[in-house]
Structures are given as C-alpha cells and as structure tokens.
Tab-separated table of C-alpha atoms in Angstrom:
chain	number	residue	atom	x	y	z
J	806	UNK	CA	277.843	-44.096	132.702
J	807	UNK	CA	276.615	-40.713	133.914
J	808	UNK	CA	274.788	-38.236	131.657
J	809	UNK	CA	274.190	-34.756	133.012
J	810	UNK	CA	271.078	-32.827	131.955
J	811	UNK	CA	271.692	-29.190	132.786
J	812	UNK	CA	268.957	-27.118	134.415
J	813	UNK	CA	267.087	-24.569	132.333
J	814	UNK	CA	265.194	-21.443	133.284
J	815	UNK	CA	262.075	-23.451	134.086
J	816	UNK	CA	263.130	-27.107	134.519
J	817	UNK	CA	265.394	-28.816	137.038
J	818	UNK	CA	268.639	-30.457	135.990
J	819	UNK	CA	269.665	-34.010	136.893
J	820	UNK	CA	272.150	-36.778	136.211
J	821	UNK	CA	271.107	-40.094	134.676
J	822	UNK	CA	273.237	-43.025	135.747
J	823	UNK	CA	273.261	-46.176	133.594
J	824	UNK	CA	274.572	-49.541	134.751
J	825	UNK	CA	276.302	-51.996	132.436
J	826	UNK	CA	273.196	-54.163	132.747
J	827	UNK	CA	271.062	-51.417	131.272
J	828	UNK	CA	269.261	-50.281	134.414
J	829	UNK	CA	269.153	-46.534	134.990
J	830	UNK	CA	268.357	-44.172	137.792
J	831	UNK	CA	268.236	-40.394	138.212
J	832	UNK	CA	270.012	-38.473	140.977
J	833	UNK	CA	271.898	-35.277	141.759
J	834	UNK	CA	269.014	-32.983	140.857
J	835	UNK	CA	269.772	-29.271	140.568
J	836	UNK	CA	267.059	-26.566	140.679
J	837	UNK	CA	265.922	-24.579	137.677
J	838	UNK	CA	267.927	-21.393	137.278
J	839	UNK	CA	264.983	-19.055	136.729
J	840	UNK	CA	264.828	-16.406	134.022
J	841	UNK	CA	267.607	-13.828	133.823
J	842	UNK	CA	266.783	-10.196	133.067
J	843	UNK	CA	269.071	-7.176	132.896
J	844	UNK	CA	266.885	-5.088	135.189
J	845	UNK	CA	263.321	-4.632	136.416
J	846	UNK	CA	262.317	-3.037	133.115
J	847	UNK	CA	263.780	-5.773	130.885
J	848	UNK	CA	261.069	-7.966	129.333
J	849	UNK	CA	263.189	-10.619	127.499
J	850	UNK	CA	265.082	-13.359	129.340
J	851	UNK	CA	268.790	-13.285	128.414
J	852	UNK	CA	268.988	-17.079	128.419
J	853	UNK	CA	265.847	-18.459	126.748
J	854	UNK	CA	264.200	-15.337	125.341
J	855	UNK	CA	260.974	-15.798	127.296
J	856	UNK	CA	258.954	-12.593	127.364
J	857	UNK	CA	257.463	-11.459	130.658
J	858	UNK	CA	254.702	-8.970	131.231
J	859	UNK	CA	255.593	-6.127	133.546
J	860	UNK	CA	252.550	-4.765	135.362
J	861	UNK	CA	252.752	-1.141	136.395
J	862	UNK	CA	251.192	-0.886	139.877
J	863	UNK	CA	249.940	2.575	138.903
J	864	UNK	CA	248.355	1.231	135.700
J	865	UNK	CA	247.410	-2.431	136.310
J	866	UNK	CA	245.059	-2.608	133.302
J	867	UNK	CA	247.586	-1.122	130.886
J	868	UNK	CA	245.417	1.875	130.034
J	869	UNK	CA	248.433	3.743	128.671
J	870	UNK	CA	248.293	1.283	125.743
J	871	UNK	CA	244.551	1.481	125.047
J	872	UNK	CA	243.566	2.784	121.613
J	873	UNK	CA	240.412	4.472	120.373
J	874	UNK	CA	238.551	2.447	117.754
J	875	UNK	CA	235.715	4.908	117.145
J	876	UNK	CA	233.556	7.474	118.906
J	877	UNK	CA	230.260	9.063	117.884
J	878	UNK	CA	230.985	12.443	119.427
J	879	UNK	CA	233.812	14.229	121.207
J	880	UNK	CA	234.805	17.834	121.784
J	881	UNK	CA	238.193	18.942	120.505
J	882	UNK	CA	238.738	21.637	123.118
J	883	UNK	CA	241.691	21.584	125.524
J	884	UNK	CA	243.961	19.352	127.600
J	885	UNK	CA	241.282	18.679	130.226
J	886	UNK	CA	237.990	18.348	128.411
J	887	UNK	CA	236.688	16.821	125.239
J	888	UNK	CA	238.630	13.953	123.709
J	889	UNK	CA	237.461	10.372	124.064
J	890	UNK	CA	241.007	9.371	125.096
J	891	UNK	CA	240.693	11.479	128.250
J	892	UNK	CA	238.394	8.781	129.620
J	893	UNK	CA	241.292	6.345	130.153
J	894	UNK	CA	244.259	8.599	130.955
J	895	UNK	CA	244.262	7.732	134.689
J	896	UNK	CA	243.353	11.329	135.517
J	897	UNK	CA	239.838	11.787	136.979
J	898	UNK	CA	239.854	15.528	136.303
J	899	UNK	CA	240.164	15.201	132.538
J	900	UNK	CA	237.028	13.977	130.767
J	901	UNK	CA	235.454	12.875	127.531
J	902	UNK	CA	232.615	15.237	126.568
J	903	UNK	CA	230.194	14.852	123.678
J	904	UNK	CA	230.682	17.664	121.203
J	905	UNK	CA	229.477	21.096	122.337
J	906	UNK	CA	231.910	23.091	120.194
J	907	UNK	CA	230.234	23.973	116.931
J	908	UNK	CA	227.663	21.253	117.550
J	909	UNK	CA	225.099	20.142	120.083
J	910	UNK	CA	225.548	16.368	120.400
J	911	UNK	CA	223.146	15.302	123.127
J	912	UNK	CA	220.979	12.330	124.005
J	913	UNK	CA	217.366	12.923	123.063
J	914	UNK	CA	215.756	9.640	124.108
J	915	UNK	CA	215.778	8.472	120.503
J	916	UNK	CA	219.532	8.194	119.938
J	917	UNK	CA	222.710	6.933	121.604
J	918	UNK	CA	226.295	8.170	121.877
J	919	UNK	CA	228.957	5.482	121.905
J	920	UNK	CA	232.690	4.942	121.968
J	921	UNK	CA	234.767	1.807	121.437
J	922	UNK	CA	238.227	0.881	122.710
J	923	UNK	CA	240.955	-1.606	121.810
J	924	UNK	CA	242.800	-2.665	124.985
J	925	UNK	CA	245.581	-4.003	122.638
J	926	UNK	CA	245.447	-7.347	124.487
J	927	UNK	CA	242.844	-9.555	126.142
J	928	UNK	CA	241.976	-9.159	129.815
J	929	UNK	CA	239.932	-11.565	131.904
J	930	UNK	CA	237.259	-9.350	133.424
J	931	UNK	CA	233.731	-9.452	134.808
J	932	UNK	CA	233.347	-5.732	135.503
J	933	UNK	CA	233.599	-2.517	133.506
J	934	UNK	CA	233.229	0.836	135.261
J	935	UNK	CA	232.949	4.489	134.361
J	936	UNK	CA	233.377	7.582	136.484
J	937	UNK	CA	231.170	10.672	135.961
J	938	UNK	CA	232.763	14.100	135.757
J	939	UNK	CA	234.580	15.126	138.931
J	940	UNK	CA	235.209	18.823	138.288
J	941	UNK	CA	233.233	21.211	140.491
J	942	UNK	CA	232.175	23.540	137.676
J	943	UNK	CA	230.333	20.970	135.589
J	944	UNK	CA	228.969	19.142	138.602
J	945	UNK	CA	226.936	22.140	139.735
J	946	UNK	CA	224.120	20.797	137.552
J	947	UNK	CA	225.270	17.183	137.306
J	948	UNK	CA	226.086	17.920	133.690
J	949	UNK	CA	226.482	14.854	131.492
J	950	UNK	CA	226.091	12.103	134.093
J	951	UNK	CA	225.123	8.936	132.212
J	952	UNK	CA	222.211	7.233	133.994
J	953	UNK	CA	221.530	4.464	131.478
J	954	UNK	CA	224.027	2.639	129.280
J	955	UNK	CA	224.866	-0.639	127.568
J	956	UNK	CA	228.146	-2.483	127.109
J	957	UNK	CA	229.308	-4.727	124.267
J	958	UNK	CA	232.231	-7.061	123.641
J	959	UNK	CA	233.760	-6.923	120.187
J	960	UNK	CA	235.257	-9.385	117.726
J	961	UNK	CA	237.501	-8.069	114.949
J	962	UNK	CA	236.505	-9.467	111.556
J	963	UNK	CA	238.870	-10.159	108.664
J	964	UNK	CA	237.524	-7.168	106.740
J	965	UNK	CA	238.387	-4.789	109.599
J	966	UNK	CA	234.832	-4.410	110.888
J	967	UNK	CA	233.672	-5.419	114.346
J	968	UNK	CA	230.888	-7.682	115.542
J	969	UNK	CA	229.472	-6.602	118.904
J	970	UNK	CA	227.734	-8.894	121.386
J	971	UNK	CA	226.073	-7.622	124.567
J	972	UNK	CA	227.695	-7.911	127.979
J	973	UNK	CA	225.080	-5.773	129.741
J	974	UNK	CA	222.200	-3.805	128.248
J	975	UNK	CA	220.091	-0.845	129.385
J	976	UNK	CA	221.618	-0.735	132.852
J	977	UNK	CA	220.396	2.145	135.029
J	978	UNK	CA	222.741	4.111	137.276
J	979	UNK	CA	222.248	6.663	140.032
J	980	UNK	CA	222.758	10.366	139.439
J	981	UNK	CA	225.875	11.051	141.505
J	982	UNK	CA	229.647	11.291	141.161
J	983	UNK	CA	230.358	7.697	142.211
J	984	UNK	CA	231.816	4.998	139.989
J	985	UNK	CA	229.204	3.172	137.885
J	986	UNK	CA	229.857	-0.531	137.257
J	987	UNK	CA	228.577	-3.076	134.757
J	988	UNK	CA	228.638	-6.646	136.101
J	989	UNK	CA	228.675	-9.662	133.777
J	990	UNK	CA	229.946	-13.228	133.467
J	991	UNK	CA	233.715	-13.685	133.330
J	992	UNK	CA	234.990	-12.900	129.829
J	993	UNK	CA	238.265	-12.543	127.957
J	994	UNK	CA	237.860	-9.130	126.378
J	995	UNK	CA	240.031	-7.017	124.094
J	996	UNK	CA	237.486	-4.786	122.314
J	997	UNK	CA	234.760	-2.956	124.239
J	998	UNK	CA	231.943	-0.613	123.228
J	999	UNK	CA	230.263	1.743	125.693
J	1000	UNK	CA	226.858	3.044	124.636
J	1001	UNK	CA	225.313	5.953	126.548
J	1002	UNK	CA	221.516	5.934	126.341
J	1003	UNK	CA	220.369	8.497	128.902
J	1004	UNK	CA	222.024	11.294	130.850
J	1005	UNK	CA	221.123	14.114	133.197
J	1006	UNK	CA	220.972	17.805	132.293
J	1007	UNK	CA	220.439	18.556	128.617
J	1008	UNK	CA	221.582	15.126	127.410
J	1009	UNK	CA	225.341	15.695	127.313
J	1010	UNK	CA	227.631	12.675	127.773
J	1011	UNK	CA	230.607	13.214	130.071
J	1012	UNK	CA	232.924	10.468	131.392
J	1013	UNK	CA	236.031	11.134	133.456
J	1014	UNK	CA	237.470	7.634	133.477
J	1015	UNK	CA	236.856	4.059	132.351
J	1016	UNK	CA	238.270	1.088	134.223
J	1017	UNK	CA	238.236	-2.715	134.230
J	1018	UNK	CA	237.664	-5.106	137.087
J	1019	UNK	CA	237.755	-8.767	137.966
J	1020	UNK	CA	236.198	-10.185	141.103
J	1021	UNK	CA	236.575	-13.882	141.721
J	1022	UNK	CA	233.270	-15.400	142.700
J	1023	UNK	CA	233.090	-17.385	145.901
J	1024	UNK	CA	232.875	-21.091	145.183
J	1025	UNK	CA	229.661	-22.753	146.242
J	1026	UNK	CA	230.109	-26.463	146.919
J	1027	UNK	CA	227.758	-28.803	145.079
J	1028	UNK	CA	227.886	-32.251	146.652
J	1029	UNK	CA	226.989	-35.500	144.914
J	1030	UNK	CA	225.251	-38.559	146.279
J	1031	UNK	CA	226.381	-40.345	149.434
J	1032	UNK	CA	228.668	-43.281	148.669
J	1033	UNK	CA	229.943	-45.993	150.970
J	1034	UNK	CA	233.665	-45.561	151.528
J	1035	UNK	CA	233.958	-48.020	154.395
J	1036	UNK	CA	231.555	-50.886	154.900
J	1037	UNK	CA	230.239	-51.560	158.391
J	1038	UNK	CA	231.345	-54.709	160.161
J	1039	UNK	CA	230.035	-56.549	163.188
J	1040	UNK	CA	232.210	-54.427	165.441
J	1041	UNK	CA	233.026	-51.222	163.513
J	1042	UNK	CA	230.888	-48.491	162.037
J	1043	UNK	CA	230.982	-47.868	158.328
J	1044	UNK	CA	231.467	-44.543	156.545
J	1045	UNK	CA	229.666	-42.686	153.764
J	1046	UNK	CA	230.997	-39.566	152.050
J	1047	UNK	CA	229.844	-36.981	149.510
J	1048	UNK	CA	232.234	-35.202	147.137
J	1049	UNK	CA	231.917	-31.722	145.641
J	1050	UNK	CA	232.279	-31.277	141.888
J	1051	UNK	CA	235.390	-29.210	142.550
C-alpha cells in the first residue's frame, strides 16, 4: 500500500509504503512548494494564509507606521518645523522643535522635555539615535542641539498608562550636527521615551530624525576545563580538548 503525503508551503511531501507484514518505509520525497503570493506587495500566502513582513529598503525600521504617544512640547508651525512627528519622517531637513510659537518651552537645568513613540510592533535593538537639526539657518548658533538625554523603554498597562524603565540615563553628547547614539543591552522594544535634559543655545530642543539600530556583538569564546578525549597508550599520544559554551 502506498499513501502519498502532499507537500505544503513549508514541509516536504513523501510517500509511505506499507508491506503486508506491517513494515513501512518512506520514499519519493518532493520538496516543499514555498508560499505563493500574487506579487511583491502581497502579504498573505494564497495557499496557507501565512502573513509575511515586507521590509521597505528605504524604511527598514517601519518609521512610516510609528505613532506619537505623547510629547511635552512641540511647535505647530509649518511643513518643515515643529511637530514631534517630523522627527521620524525620514527627512533630515524637517525637525521637531519645542514650542516657540506663543510660548517659550526651553530647558532650564531644572526641567526636561520628552516625547514618546509607539513603533506599532516590537523591534530587537541595542541602539537608538537622534540627529540634530541640519538646516543652515538654525545651525548658525547650534540652536537646540541636545547635549544630554535619557532613554526609556515602555510597557503598556491595562489601564492605558505606561511604565517606563531606563535603557540609558544622563548620556552626554557632543555639540555638533552628527548622529547621537544611545547604546544599551539587546532589547525587544515597542514603546520608547526620549527625554532631553540639556541643550545648547537658549535651551530649545530640536531633533531632525530618530532612528533605531542593532549591532550584533562579536562572540567571545569562553572555554571550559581540559578533558581527556583520547587516552594515551604505550605507543600513541593522548588528546585533551576544551569546549566553548557556545
């Protein structure tokens, strides 16, 4: 008797042969078919319904889907300056600016200005970066460059509030237009809170862009004790080996 098991999207097919005596064996394997999609933009397999994630090479961290949770201060001004959302629009010329329109929201040394973001999904990261303003006009005085900040990872509670735990606190950064990066242990993060604590020139807070990062650490071998893997004889040398935890 021969029973055919058809291949699926992810598992090989095969035929099971059964003898009259009851013994069986498997043969005639056929490869898995792989998922079937209508086109490069289709996310659902036509056969099994599996959902795939499509990564945009121009937006690998899915910033087009990020959502503002809250912000202490932002300027509602124009299409280039002001809103908190401008700090993740993949455009380094636009920028989040603490409110200067009808207000004077600046860092005084006794306060902070923060903003929090929902990435709408978890990302495995160990870096979070921010880019100071890149426009020539504001950079004449280094306006709003954050030179000390903290970073927190959030957990959404059942009542809709957030609990924030530190990833990096009171980190100092140089006063220039280069990317500033927080480094921390690998984390799965969906909610993030950026807290500006000090800035240059009148205490404004200006950020052109936020970004995520993941850098795989180089593995450092940790070897155990020597163990005898081959005993010595009268005529042959023995062997000892050590094994890394990996």
